[in-house]
Amino acid sequence: MKYLHIRNAHLIDPAQELDETSDLYITDGRIAAIGHKPSEGTIDRTIDAQGQWLVPGFVDLSCYLNEPGYSQKGSIARDTHAAAKAGFTHICAQPRTRPVADSSAVIQQIVERSAQANAARVLPLGALTKGLQGEQLSNMVSLRNAGCIALSNARAPIKDSYVLRRLMEYAATYDIRLFITPLDTALAADGVMHEGPTSTRLGLAGIPETAETVALAQILLLAEQTGARVHISQISSARSADMVSDAKARGLKVSADVSLANLCFTARQVNGYNSRFHVEPPLRGEADRQALLAAVNRGELIICSNHRPHEIAAKKAPFAASEPGMSLYNCFLPLLLKLIKDDELDRNAAIKALSTLPAQTLGLDRVFREGAIFNATLINQTGASQSCSEEDLSSPLSEPLPGTASETFVDGQLVKWH
Amino acid sequence: MMSDPSQLQLAPNGELRHFLTTEGLSKELLESILTKASGFLDSKGDLIAKVPLLRGKSVVNLFFENSTRTRSTFELAATRLSADILNLDIQRSATSKGETLMDTLWNLEAMHADMFVVRHADSGAAHFIAEHVTPNVAIINAGDGRHAHPTQAMLDMLTIQRHKQGIEGKVVAIVGDILHSRVARSQIHALKTLGAAEVRVVGPATLLPKDIEDLGAKAYYDFSLALRDCDVVIMLRLQKERMQNALLPSESEFFRLYGLTSEKLALAKPDAIVMHPGPINRGVEIESAVADGPQSVILKQVGYGIAVRMAVMAMAMSGQRTNQAGPEAPQ
């Protein structure tokens, strides 16, 4: 038997509170041994991981891959590689494609492109309603059978609470996972950023916090009534974090995520009409950011990238006319490491929020133990990140900062960097 | 990178080279605009004859949003400065055909204009244009979304200065639809910088933007209370669509609560002046007896508007010249 030997890695696995320097032996894409050399076989290759973190592969519960349909913004090939460089092994792609991912054909196309790309694996999210129109239920069971790990509304409004109730009931019948973004579009009205002092100063229409919390209350109550398996996608406010906490405390099986942008930035970044920070959900106040960080540190909130890249023309416009979304994969690790370095995020809580917790939501195995398929990433904290350039107007950073994945293993396979 | 508007509008030597917002400009600079504008007025407050300050310069009125009144005053101001003026009413037509603002700008750059006067429905549009247009074109903001209308605010400052002998220490109330008003935002910044004792914004909660007090204004729901000790009362125009958007029940209820009548005005200081950026809705935000009464300076404001626009255009053009001549390239 031949082994891949990862030497002197700093192993961190929050699922079993593993936090030590050790060696790992891999064979046939599975973990053969941790700490000690297997009694039989020879070492085929050794990776010296001195000073690097070896963590369970990150699972992203939200990104926009723009394929099929929006090739000017990104592609599965490009963005799954960027995701792997950011430490992700599995990424959930929102169904906002053209055509919308509401049919088995589109899902199959996405799965095939992901296999060809051979980087982070795409776990497609199917559209919850036909055409993401919010009215007619999509063929939920067919979509699951075609490979959808869950169904999502991708911030498109669900017509009303009646439709929301019925789609939860139907999904609950077949135990289909739902990803729902809490957004009351009537309250959000024509808003383009967080309603607060910065929106007032800039004269930009604001999105009140209640546009999220009112919808969240509705989702939580209907989830309780219908027994649907609901994951709340991208909360942005302190109050939402409390509401999710309370729901969990009452025994409701819900999970929720926050996009990294909402942990790093606040509405003040929009000053100067900076369209790089035009995102959905909007960046909110400092108290919101602190509450979201605290929820991650308590182990109650998952971190997602909500990676949503755009071409230059989509961002080079007056703020309200620019398209919402931020390209996150290229700068994901530098931003995350900075939060850890600044003591805003606990390191192990952050890794848990990126691996153990989202894996639980999706029912994936993500524990370092002998016999498990190896999904992991080696993080080099000082290595230069992927290119974050001034020209990429959907990136929050205009220059590279330290932090990169030196190696990423997806389902036992080492990703080959381009 | 996106830059702060107040920095963007200044040349390295501190001169004005664009006029995008009153926010962040120094007291000295705002006062120099008022002094320059006063220089274009005679002792009776009428405009002096044509001056050759912008001879040979071309000014393009770039109006993405219709406004005959504002456009005309800029046109008159440019003419009185001896500039060549071109009016372009782009409105929504170009953009609805899929042309982005950047496309429009690239086309306009080919005209080699020296100054763009910009009116646009998006907040930050003038700022965006100033950032992306070739560096030696001066941008004057003639109103961007809800953000700023700095020349209107400065003509209001000139009006207060001339009729109330200065702005320092004055109590000013701005009444009505603050939420949608770019004029109110520009007025608040200018008044605070020029030393007004108190700036009050008055209206129902639906028309006062969240955290408006962060801008240094004091929010009032009660008009009578807000009028107490006021030196200046500025009434804003109320748009009809506010009723459809569930912001107000009716014009009549609004008038009952926030309409300026002679009885209400009597609660302010006896020598208080009444202003309005126009066009006025008689019987909606202001009673005719007040609009046409002795305390009203509404018509005077129009003449001052031309002088202020002349001052700002002349200063920005001069700032552009020093900017180009200077050793430092613009950012």
XYZ file of C-alpha atoms in Angstrom:
749
model
C 0.000 0.000 0.000
C 1.233 3.498 -0.815
C 0.599 6.529 1.333
C 0.558 10.241 1.028
C 2.192 11.552 4.178
C 1.318 15.033 5.503
C 4.011 15.883 8.015
C 3.968 18.238 10.988
C 0.590 19.735 10.224
C -1.330 21.685 12.827
C -4.478 19.545 12.844
C -7.647 21.370 13.806
C -10.934 19.453 13.802
C -13.606 21.200 15.853
C -15.916 18.166 15.632
C -13.603 16.224 17.965
C -11.799 19.170 19.564
C -8.601 18.139 17.865
C -5.992 20.902 17.992
C -2.445 19.512 17.796
C 0.585 19.121 15.575
C 0.522 15.695 14.003
C 1.057 13.594 10.887
C -1.604 12.186 8.603
C -1.440 9.266 6.170
C -3.778 9.052 3.190
C -4.388 6.140 0.878
C -7.013 5.693 -1.841
C -8.472 9.056 -0.922
C -9.146 7.971 2.649
C -7.470 8.700 5.952
C -5.342 5.639 6.792
C -3.820 6.836 10.020
C -3.516 9.895 12.227
C -0.404 10.475 14.344
C 1.290 7.143 13.739
C 2.632 5.558 10.581
C 0.568 2.619 9.340
C 2.328 -0.688 10.010
C 2.299 -1.775 6.385
C 3.046 -0.066 3.103
C 5.394 2.626 1.863
C 5.280 6.397 1.665
C 4.741 7.563 -1.875
C 4.867 11.310 -1.311
C 5.379 13.620 1.643
C 3.983 17.108 2.067
C 5.792 19.131 4.688
C 3.067 21.124 6.412
C 5.251 22.755 9.033
C 3.453 25.827 10.398
C 0.287 25.239 8.372
C -3.210 24.415 9.551
C -4.781 21.208 8.310
C -8.521 21.674 8.669
C -11.630 19.832 7.439
C -12.541 21.096 3.969
C -14.783 24.136 4.070
C -18.390 23.784 2.929
C -19.949 26.893 1.414
C -23.706 27.170 1.786
C -24.052 30.005 -0.725
C -22.319 31.195 -3.848
C -23.348 32.338 -7.321
C -21.510 30.576 -10.130
C -23.248 32.325 -13.035
C -23.213 29.231 -15.220
C -25.185 28.677 -17.317
C -26.145 32.111 -18.538
C -23.875 34.820 -17.160
C -20.452 33.995 -18.558
C -19.373 37.665 -18.324
C -19.528 37.374 -14.519
C -17.845 34.042 -13.887
C -17.768 30.364 -14.676
C -17.831 27.072 -12.844
C -14.259 26.320 -13.954
C -12.865 29.638 -12.736
C -14.809 29.978 -9.517
C -14.523 26.376 -8.286
C -10.738 26.745 -8.502
C -10.875 30.041 -6.639
C -13.080 28.324 -4.038
C -10.555 25.491 -3.580
C -7.790 28.083 -3.139
C -9.940 29.589 -0.406
C -10.169 26.215 1.357
C -13.596 25.104 0.154
C -14.132 21.521 -0.952
C -17.907 21.676 -1.465
C -19.899 24.716 -2.517
C -23.640 25.210 -2.825
C -24.481 27.161 -5.958
C -27.553 29.374 -5.893
C -30.081 28.629 -8.628
C -29.880 32.144 -10.079
C -28.680 31.052 -13.511
C -30.096 31.607 -17.006
C -32.168 29.523 -17.450
C -32.976 29.316 -13.747
C -31.887 26.040 -12.118
C -35.443 24.760 -11.788
C -35.123 21.717 -14.055
C -33.142 18.487 -14.006
C -31.444 19.487 -17.267
C -29.852 22.593 -15.793
C -28.839 20.710 -12.645
C -27.185 17.983 -14.724
C -25.309 20.599 -16.715
C -23.988 22.171 -13.511
C -22.957 18.794 -12.087
C -21.132 17.892 -15.315
C -19.276 21.211 -15.484
C -18.272 20.803 -11.865
C -16.877 17.335 -12.567
C -14.906 18.679 -15.549
C -13.492 21.539 -13.488
C -12.114 19.065 -10.959
C -11.744 21.596 -8.160
C -14.200 22.381 -5.330
C -17.287 20.219 -5.912
C -20.493 22.044 -6.759
C -23.550 20.995 -4.788
C -26.371 22.561 -6.780
C -29.263 24.282 -5.083
C -32.450 23.920 -7.095
C -34.958 26.736 -7.408
C -37.733 26.527 -4.828
C -40.289 27.897 -7.246
C -40.512 27.746 -11.030
C -38.318 30.411 -12.590
C -37.696 31.748 -9.057
C -40.988 33.563 -9.571
C -42.172 32.759 -6.075
C -45.558 31.377 -7.072
C -45.561 27.833 -8.418
C -43.647 25.078 -6.618
C -40.766 23.610 -8.577
C -40.591 19.836 -9.140
C -38.897 19.404 -5.813
C -38.529 15.641 -5.793
C -37.231 15.530 -9.378
C -34.718 18.226 -8.528
C -33.479 16.304 -5.537
C -33.207 13.158 -7.624
C -31.225 15.134 -10.210
C -28.644 15.986 -7.547
C -29.862 19.060 -5.681
C -28.673 18.999 -2.108
C -31.327 21.544 -1.155
C -33.717 24.029 -2.715
C -33.340 27.782 -2.424
C -35.154 30.967 -3.348
C -31.847 32.879 -3.861
C -33.298 36.118 -2.399
C -36.151 36.063 -4.890
C -39.407 36.880 -3.098
C -41.910 34.117 -2.290
C -45.255 35.537 -3.369
C -46.942 35.364 0.038
C -47.087 33.463 3.291
C -49.581 31.010 1.799
C -47.070 29.866 -0.829
C -44.351 29.776 1.827
C -46.484 27.516 4.022
C -47.365 25.170 1.177
C -43.845 24.809 -0.140
C -42.607 23.997 3.351
C -45.338 21.403 3.786
C -44.584 19.808 0.459
C -40.830 19.759 1.107
C -41.406 18.317 4.588
C -43.368 15.426 3.056
C -40.219 14.271 1.254
C -37.700 15.560 3.798
C -36.224 18.009 1.308
C -33.885 20.671 2.707
C -34.878 24.285 2.148
C -32.553 27.295 2.101
C -34.624 30.420 2.587
C -33.437 34.015 2.639
C -35.450 36.179 5.035
C -36.540 39.207 3.045
C -39.785 41.143 3.167
C -39.629 42.880 -0.190
C -42.412 45.323 0.684
C -40.402 46.597 3.650
C -37.154 46.574 1.674
C -39.031 48.664 -0.941
C -36.529 50.423 -3.206
C -33.730 50.231 -0.635
C -30.158 49.620 -1.742
C -28.277 49.720 1.574
C -28.805 49.497 5.332
C -31.182 52.155 6.604
C -29.188 54.265 9.030
C -26.947 57.309 9.293
C -24.933 56.466 6.174
C -27.994 55.987 3.952
C -29.415 59.265 5.247
C -26.155 61.107 4.606
C -25.718 59.670 1.110
C -29.356 60.038 0.178
C -29.612 56.347 -0.704
C -32.882 54.534 -0.034
C -32.504 52.343 3.050
C -33.414 48.726 3.786
C -34.655 48.569 7.386
C -33.604 45.723 9.649
C -37.276 44.731 9.836
C -37.198 43.783 6.134
C -35.198 40.812 7.429
C -36.623 40.179 10.895
C -40.303 40.309 9.907
C -39.662 37.717 7.198
C -37.513 35.657 9.568
C -40.295 35.507 12.166
C -42.654 34.247 9.476
C -40.183 31.585 8.289
C -39.474 30.352 11.830
C -43.169 30.096 12.713
C -44.046 28.266 9.505
C -41.048 25.937 9.893
C -42.312 25.063 13.346
C -45.834 24.444 12.061
C -44.851 22.400 9.009
C -41.834 20.548 10.414
C -39.843 21.488 7.299
C -36.062 21.206 7.414
C -35.162 24.872 7.014
C -31.823 26.588 6.794
C -31.891 30.394 7.020
C -29.592 31.911 4.424
C -27.652 35.102 5.136
C -28.846 36.942 8.166
C -27.397 40.410 8.619
C -28.696 41.850 11.882
C -28.192 41.411 15.619
C -31.894 40.853 16.098
C -31.929 38.023 13.557
C -29.043 36.323 15.378
C -31.085 36.495 18.606
C -34.183 35.124 16.885
C -32.258 32.147 15.479
C -30.735 31.550 18.927
C -34.160 31.594 20.557
C -35.618 29.244 17.954
C -32.775 26.775 18.525
C -33.225 27.055 22.280
C -36.875 26.135 21.845
C -35.794 22.998 20.033
C -36.498 24.010 16.453
C -34.098 22.269 14.078
C -32.929 25.294 12.151
C -29.512 26.442 11.101
C -28.484 29.816 9.734
C -25.553 31.411 7.995
C -23.976 34.813 7.622
C -21.859 35.917 4.706
C -18.251 36.784 5.499
C -18.797 40.324 4.219
C -21.295 41.005 7.026
C -18.692 39.865 9.583
C -15.973 42.105 8.139
C -17.682 45.277 7.035
C -20.397 47.739 8.007
C -22.579 50.219 6.138
C -19.912 52.874 6.621
C -17.926 51.215 3.831
C -20.520 52.537 1.395
C -19.317 56.112 2.050
C -18.120 57.616 -1.206
C -20.783 55.519 -3.002
C -18.395 52.571 -3.118
C -20.243 50.009 -5.232
C -17.813 47.249 -4.170
C -19.826 47.223 -0.953
C -23.221 47.053 -2.649
C -24.263 43.620 -1.372
C -27.358 41.637 -0.436
C -28.174 41.412 2.402
C -26.818 44.899 3.076
C -23.884 45.591 5.370
C -25.397 46.885 8.596
C -24.189 48.663 11.741
C -21.234 47.867 13.997
C -23.541 46.461 16.718
C -24.962 44.049 14.142
C -21.500 42.993 13.046
C -20.460 42.376 16.659
C -23.588 40.328 17.382
C -23.030 38.180 14.283
C -19.390 37.580 15.263
C -20.549 36.606 18.760
C -23.063 34.135 17.318
C -20.299 32.511 15.238
C -18.059 32.359 18.317
C -20.886 30.657 20.256
C -21.116 28.038 17.518
C -24.623 29.075 16.470
C -23.974 30.578 13.081
C -22.414 29.193 9.909
C -20.148 31.361 7.732
C -20.743 31.335 3.983
C -18.964 33.235 1.234
C -22.050 34.375 -0.661
C -19.511 34.831 -3.453
C -21.239 36.746 -6.233
C -18.764 38.137 -8.759
C -19.578 40.710 -11.425
C -18.031 42.119 -14.544
C -16.669 45.669 -14.353
C -19.647 47.281 -16.106
C -22.049 45.899 -13.497
C -20.164 47.697 -10.738
C -19.013 50.827 -12.588
C -22.218 52.783 -12.117
C -23.828 55.074 -9.544
C -24.370 52.998 -6.389
C -28.086 52.253 -6.797
C -27.588 51.370 -10.460
C -24.722 48.966 -9.735
C -25.458 45.263 -9.255
C -25.394 43.855 -5.732
C -22.828 41.186 -4.916
C -19.210 40.756 -3.965
C -16.504 38.481 -5.321
C -15.261 36.725 -2.179
C -13.245 33.615 -3.001
C -10.068 35.440 -3.973
C -9.903 37.289 -0.683
C -11.785 34.893 1.585
C -8.848 33.570 3.615
C -7.104 36.938 4.059
C -10.339 38.433 5.394
C -11.047 35.442 7.648
C -7.493 35.339 9.006
C -7.641 39.036 9.763
C -10.770 38.535 11.890
C -8.941 35.776 13.763
C -5.763 37.819 14.139
C -7.742 40.803 15.439
C -9.383 38.529 18.065
C -12.811 39.153 16.622
C -13.285 35.521 15.661
C -12.077 32.572 17.675
C -9.979 30.430 15.347
C -11.595 27.093 16.145
C -15.096 28.584 16.129
C -14.412 30.039 12.686
C -13.221 26.685 11.340
C -16.235 24.973 12.886
C -18.537 27.547 11.252
C -16.945 26.769 7.895
C -16.691 22.984 8.078
C -18.360 21.046 10.885
C -21.565 23.096 11.068
C -22.368 23.472 7.349
C -21.517 19.770 6.874
C -24.089 18.958 9.553
C -26.688 21.080 7.782
C -26.087 19.131 4.575
C -25.550 15.742 6.204
C -21.945 15.451 5.002
C -19.196 13.617 6.850
C -16.451 16.041 7.777
C -14.558 14.437 10.646
C -10.849 13.533 10.617
C -10.916 9.828 11.514
C -9.395 6.694 10.080
C -11.329 5.389 7.108
C -13.035 8.700 6.297
C -12.861 10.150 2.787
C -10.275 12.906 2.965
C -11.818 16.352 2.537
C -9.394 18.876 3.888
C -7.380 21.956 3.220
C -3.920 23.052 4.261
C -3.904 26.724 5.123
C -0.766 28.764 4.763
C -1.373 31.868 6.845
C 1.488 33.829 5.396
C 1.356 32.827 1.732
C 0.140 35.456 -0.694
C -3.561 35.215 -1.489
C -5.016 34.958 -4.960
C -5.051 38.100 -7.000
C -7.290 40.802 -5.573
C -6.892 43.643 -7.983
C -7.976 47.234 -8.255
C -9.638 46.302 -11.546
C -11.962 43.691 -10.058
C -14.661 46.093 -8.930
C -16.648 43.356 -7.202
C -13.762 42.492 -4.863
C -13.658 44.199 -1.458
C -9.847 44.212 -1.456
C -7.799 46.016 -4.048
C -4.541 44.240 -3.240
C -3.575 40.723 -2.116
C -3.155 40.085 1.609
C -1.630 37.020 3.272
C -3.590 33.797 3.528
C -4.084 30.992 1.048
C -4.811 27.288 0.804
C -1.570 25.572 -0.188
C -3.311 22.242 -0.866
C -6.970 21.267 -0.991
C -8.259 17.683 -1.047
C -11.702 17.185 -2.511
C -13.211 13.748 -1.926
C -9.704 12.346 -1.537
C -8.262 14.009 -4.641
C -5.656 16.735 -4.517
C -6.784 19.778 -6.518
C -4.285 20.701 -9.216
C -3.729 24.453 -9.260
C -3.744 26.165 -12.610
C -10.742 53.614 -5.458
C -13.823 55.567 -4.547
C -12.898 58.720 -2.756
C -14.569 60.996 -0.313
C -16.695 63.559 -2.165
C -15.321 66.467 -0.155
C -11.763 65.561 -1.210
C -12.719 64.797 -4.765
C -14.101 68.290 -5.295
C -10.946 70.098 -4.217
C -7.747 70.687 -6.184
C -4.485 69.900 -4.327
C -4.153 73.586 -3.403
C -7.601 73.540 -1.763
C -9.441 75.361 -4.558
C -12.811 74.117 -5.699
C -12.578 72.123 -8.932
C -15.932 70.332 -8.829
C -18.988 71.301 -6.823
C -20.687 68.086 -5.743
C -21.864 68.652 -2.180
C -21.721 71.209 0.607
C -20.655 68.453 3.009
C -17.055 68.543 4.163
C -16.210 71.952 2.641
C -14.635 74.504 4.947
C -16.373 77.579 6.282
C -13.867 79.740 4.417
C -14.661 78.068 1.117
C -18.432 78.354 1.568
C -18.001 82.012 2.547
C -15.843 82.655 -0.501
C -18.662 81.292 -2.695
C -21.061 83.737 -1.041
C -18.614 86.638 -1.426
C -18.006 85.818 -5.063
C -21.762 85.558 -5.695
C -22.386 88.891 -3.957
C -19.892 90.415 -6.360
C -22.265 89.594 -9.209
C -25.076 91.547 -7.527
C -25.470 95.323 -7.324
C -26.514 97.212 -4.193
C -30.202 96.512 -4.886
C -29.544 92.809 -5.249
C -29.906 92.750 -9.036
C -27.452 91.006 -11.329
C -24.685 93.089 -12.846
C -23.911 93.057 -16.575
C -22.236 90.191 -18.380
C -18.623 89.338 -17.398
C -16.039 87.543 -19.565
C -14.804 85.068 -16.922
C -15.690 81.951 -18.921
C -15.160 83.318 -22.428
C -14.131 80.565 -24.808
C -15.212 77.830 -22.369
C -17.923 75.352 -23.181
C -20.445 74.260 -20.592
C -22.719 71.277 -21.178
C -25.973 71.047 -19.243
C -26.307 67.324 -18.759
C -29.815 66.686 -17.517
C -30.729 63.034 -17.032
C -33.805 64.202 -15.163
C -36.100 66.912 -16.427
C -35.906 70.281 -14.722
C -36.573 73.342 -16.847
C -36.151 75.777 -13.971
C -32.797 74.613 -12.690
C -31.463 74.121 -16.190
C -32.521 77.638 -17.202
C -30.775 79.270 -14.245
C -27.558 77.409 -15.076
C -27.961 78.441 -18.703
C -28.416 82.078 -17.696
C -25.454 81.899 -15.323
C -23.199 80.435 -18.038
C -24.365 83.043 -20.544
C -23.625 85.866 -18.105
C -20.124 84.449 -17.686
C -19.775 84.516 -21.514
C -19.434 80.724 -21.810
C -20.781 78.686 -24.712
C -23.599 76.500 -23.490
C -25.080 73.301 -24.816
C -28.212 71.698 -23.360
C -28.515 67.941 -23.430
C -31.695 66.403 -22.131
C -30.718 62.786 -21.854
C -33.287 61.804 -19.261
C -33.977 58.115 -19.288
C -33.896 57.607 -23.039
C -30.253 56.629 -23.463
C -30.136 54.415 -20.403
C -33.404 52.691 -21.244
C -31.810 51.582 -24.511
C -29.244 49.699 -22.457
C -26.596 52.393 -22.563
C -24.900 52.714 -19.198
C -23.878 56.012 -17.665
C -20.271 55.084 -18.521
C -21.192 54.685 -22.218
C -22.866 58.087 -22.179
C -19.819 59.635 -20.540
C -17.410 58.229 -23.085
C -19.512 59.743 -25.843
C -19.647 63.097 -24.113
C -15.914 63.197 -23.497
C -15.438 63.378 -27.228
C -17.089 66.826 -27.128
C -14.140 68.255 -25.172
C -16.358 70.293 -22.895
C -14.830 72.240 -20.021
C -17.690 71.764 -17.601
C -20.647 69.469 -17.090
C -23.645 70.619 -15.100
C -25.252 67.355 -14.036
C -28.762 66.506 -12.869
C -29.429 62.797 -12.287
C -31.994 60.704 -10.411
C -29.357 58.500 -8.741
C -27.730 59.665 -5.515
C -23.980 59.875 -6.093
C -24.268 60.261 -9.886
C -22.382 63.589 -10.007
C -19.707 62.114 -7.769
C -19.490 59.078 -10.068
C -19.102 61.291 -13.125
C -16.439 63.420 -11.437
C -14.470 60.253 -10.713
C -14.677 58.769 -14.157
C -14.668 61.676 -16.575
C -11.341 63.014 -17.888
C -9.737 64.927 -15.031
C -9.864 68.415 -16.521
C -13.631 68.662 -16.842
C -15.331 70.475 -13.947
C -18.510 68.853 -12.635
C -21.247 70.944 -11.057
C -23.944 68.956 -9.277
C -27.378 70.298 -10.194
C -29.100 67.665 -8.053
C -28.412 63.938 -7.573
C -31.203 61.726 -6.275
C -31.877 62.456 -2.627
C -28.257 63.267 -1.941
C -27.331 66.852 -2.713
C -28.329 70.038 -4.501
C -25.448 72.240 -3.413
C -26.077 75.300 -5.615
C -29.662 75.505 -4.324
C -28.359 75.305 -0.748
C -25.789 78.030 -1.397
C -28.364 80.357 -2.936
C -30.407 79.802 0.209
C -27.341 80.704 2.288
C -26.887 83.865 0.222
C -30.550 84.719 0.785
C -30.213 84.287 4.552
C -26.962 86.238 4.591
C -28.453 89.173 2.720
C -31.796 89.270 4.494
C -30.749 88.265 8.004
C -27.276 89.844 8.090
C -25.399 86.579 8.324
C -25.986 82.943 9.218
C -23.983 82.752 12.452
C -26.254 82.108 15.440
C -29.481 81.825 13.445
C -32.215 79.281 14.152
C -33.470 77.687 10.939
C -36.396 75.300 10.435
C -36.653 73.122 7.332
C -40.171 71.801 6.963
C -41.811 68.952 5.058
C -40.467 66.057 3.027
C -36.926 65.792 4.378
C -36.665 62.102 3.434
C -36.646 62.684 -0.316
C -34.997 66.103 -0.233
C -31.502 66.631 -1.605
C -32.015 70.346 -0.914
C -32.538 69.748 2.823
C -29.382 67.627 3.110
C -27.258 70.257 1.381
C -28.823 73.010 3.482
C -28.128 71.180 6.743
C -24.417 70.743 5.929
C -24.031 74.359 4.769
C -25.932 75.808 7.730
C -23.936 73.789 10.266
C -20.618 74.780 8.669
C -21.583 78.435 8.446
C -22.403 78.534 12.147
C -26.207 78.412 12.390
C -27.188 78.019 16.058
C -29.752 75.320 15.365
C -31.088 73.518 12.331
C -34.512 71.975 12.876
C -36.104 69.471 10.526
C -39.852 69.252 10.820
C -42.321 66.668 9.583
C -44.039 63.377 10.406
C -41.819 60.342 11.079
C -42.629 59.028 7.588
C -40.874 62.013 5.990
C -37.874 62.294 8.322
C -34.999 59.969 7.348
C -33.597 57.598 9.961
C -30.781 59.016 12.101
C -31.138 62.502 10.563
C -29.789 63.902 13.852
C -26.419 62.383 12.891
C -26.165 65.189 10.335
C -26.442 67.740 13.126
C -30.111 68.624 12.702
C -32.753 68.420 15.415
C -35.925 66.515 14.531
C -39.355 67.969 15.376
C -42.784 66.455 14.807
C -44.617 69.489 16.211
C -44.510 72.420 13.798
C -45.599 75.001 16.394
C -42.811 73.956 18.733
C -40.274 73.990 15.912
C -41.220 77.535 14.884
C -40.430 79.016 18.294
C -37.481 81.471 18.080
C -36.970 80.742 14.388
C -35.130 83.283 12.236
C -35.647 81.408 9.002
C -38.413 79.047 7.880
C -37.657 76.974 4.797
C -40.640 75.150 3.321
C -40.004 72.196 1.002
C -42.128 71.152 -1.934
C -44.393 68.173 -1.292
C -44.667 65.738 -4.215
C -48.077 64.261 -4.970
C -46.768 60.688 -5.049
C -46.093 60.767 -1.292
C -49.802 60.119 -0.738
C -49.719 57.005 -2.937
C -46.704 55.597 -1.114
C -48.515 55.557 2.223
C -46.263 58.268 3.589
C -49.112 60.729 4.156
C -52.908 60.454 4.331
C -53.789 63.582 2.349
C -52.659 67.041 1.314
C -55.274 68.610 3.553
C -54.071 66.792 6.664
C -50.488 67.670 5.791
C -51.448 71.323 5.369
C -53.278 71.285 8.701
C -50.185 69.965 10.473
C -47.255 71.411 8.532
C -48.671 74.064 6.174
C -47.265 77.538 6.785
C -50.109 79.952 7.521
C -49.982 83.498 8.886
C -51.026 82.191 12.316
C -48.228 79.624 12.343
C -45.662 82.128 11.096
C -46.592 84.414 14.007
C -45.018 81.789 16.305
C -41.578 82.450 14.790
C -39.537 85.573 15.470
C -41.352 88.693 14.216
C -38.640 89.360 11.646
C -38.352 85.752 10.476
C -38.044 85.195 6.748
C -39.823 82.525 4.706
C -38.059 80.619 1.947
C -38.995 77.881 -0.533
C -36.843 76.295 -3.257
C -39.843 76.336 -5.601
C -42.017 75.596 -7.369
C -44.487 76.166 -4.544
C -47.718 74.248 -3.984
C -50.074 76.909 -2.705
C -52.408 75.490 -0.084
C -50.337 72.334 0.358
C -47.181 73.431 2.133
C -47.717 77.178 2.181
C -50.648 79.605 2.241
C -50.720 82.255 -0.511
C -50.884 85.057 2.044
C -47.520 83.887 3.420
C -45.896 83.068 0.071
C -46.722 86.546 -1.230
C -46.440 88.277 2.156
C -43.834 90.699 3.492
C -41.748 88.035 5.212
C -41.413 85.934 2.067
C -38.134 86.145 0.138
C -39.082 83.361 -2.277
C -38.845 85.472 -5.433
C -35.548 87.013 -4.340
C -34.070 83.515 -4.134
C -34.384 83.034 -7.892
C -32.139 86.015 -8.726
C -29.588 84.939 -6.132
C -29.595 81.508 -7.723
C -28.041 82.872 -10.890
C -25.351 84.775 -8.952
C -24.449 81.689 -6.895
C -24.267 79.492 -9.977
C -22.047 82.073 -11.691
C -19.773 82.099 -8.632
C -19.494 78.316 -8.425
C -18.920 77.893 -12.155
C -16.219 80.576 -12.199
C -14.486 79.122 -9.146
C -14.555 75.522 -10.384
C -13.191 76.542 -13.770
C -10.398 78.453 -12.074
C -9.703 75.472 -9.785
C -9.465 73.219 -12.839
C -6.899 75.571 -14.385
C -4.647 75.582 -11.327
C -5.166 71.851 -11.038
C -3.910 71.304 -14.580
C -1.035 73.734 -14.185
C 0.095 72.289 -10.856
C 2.905 69.725 -10.563
C 0.643 67.164 -8.884
C -1.463 65.022 -11.151
C -5.062 64.656 -10.004
C -5.800 61.452 -8.141
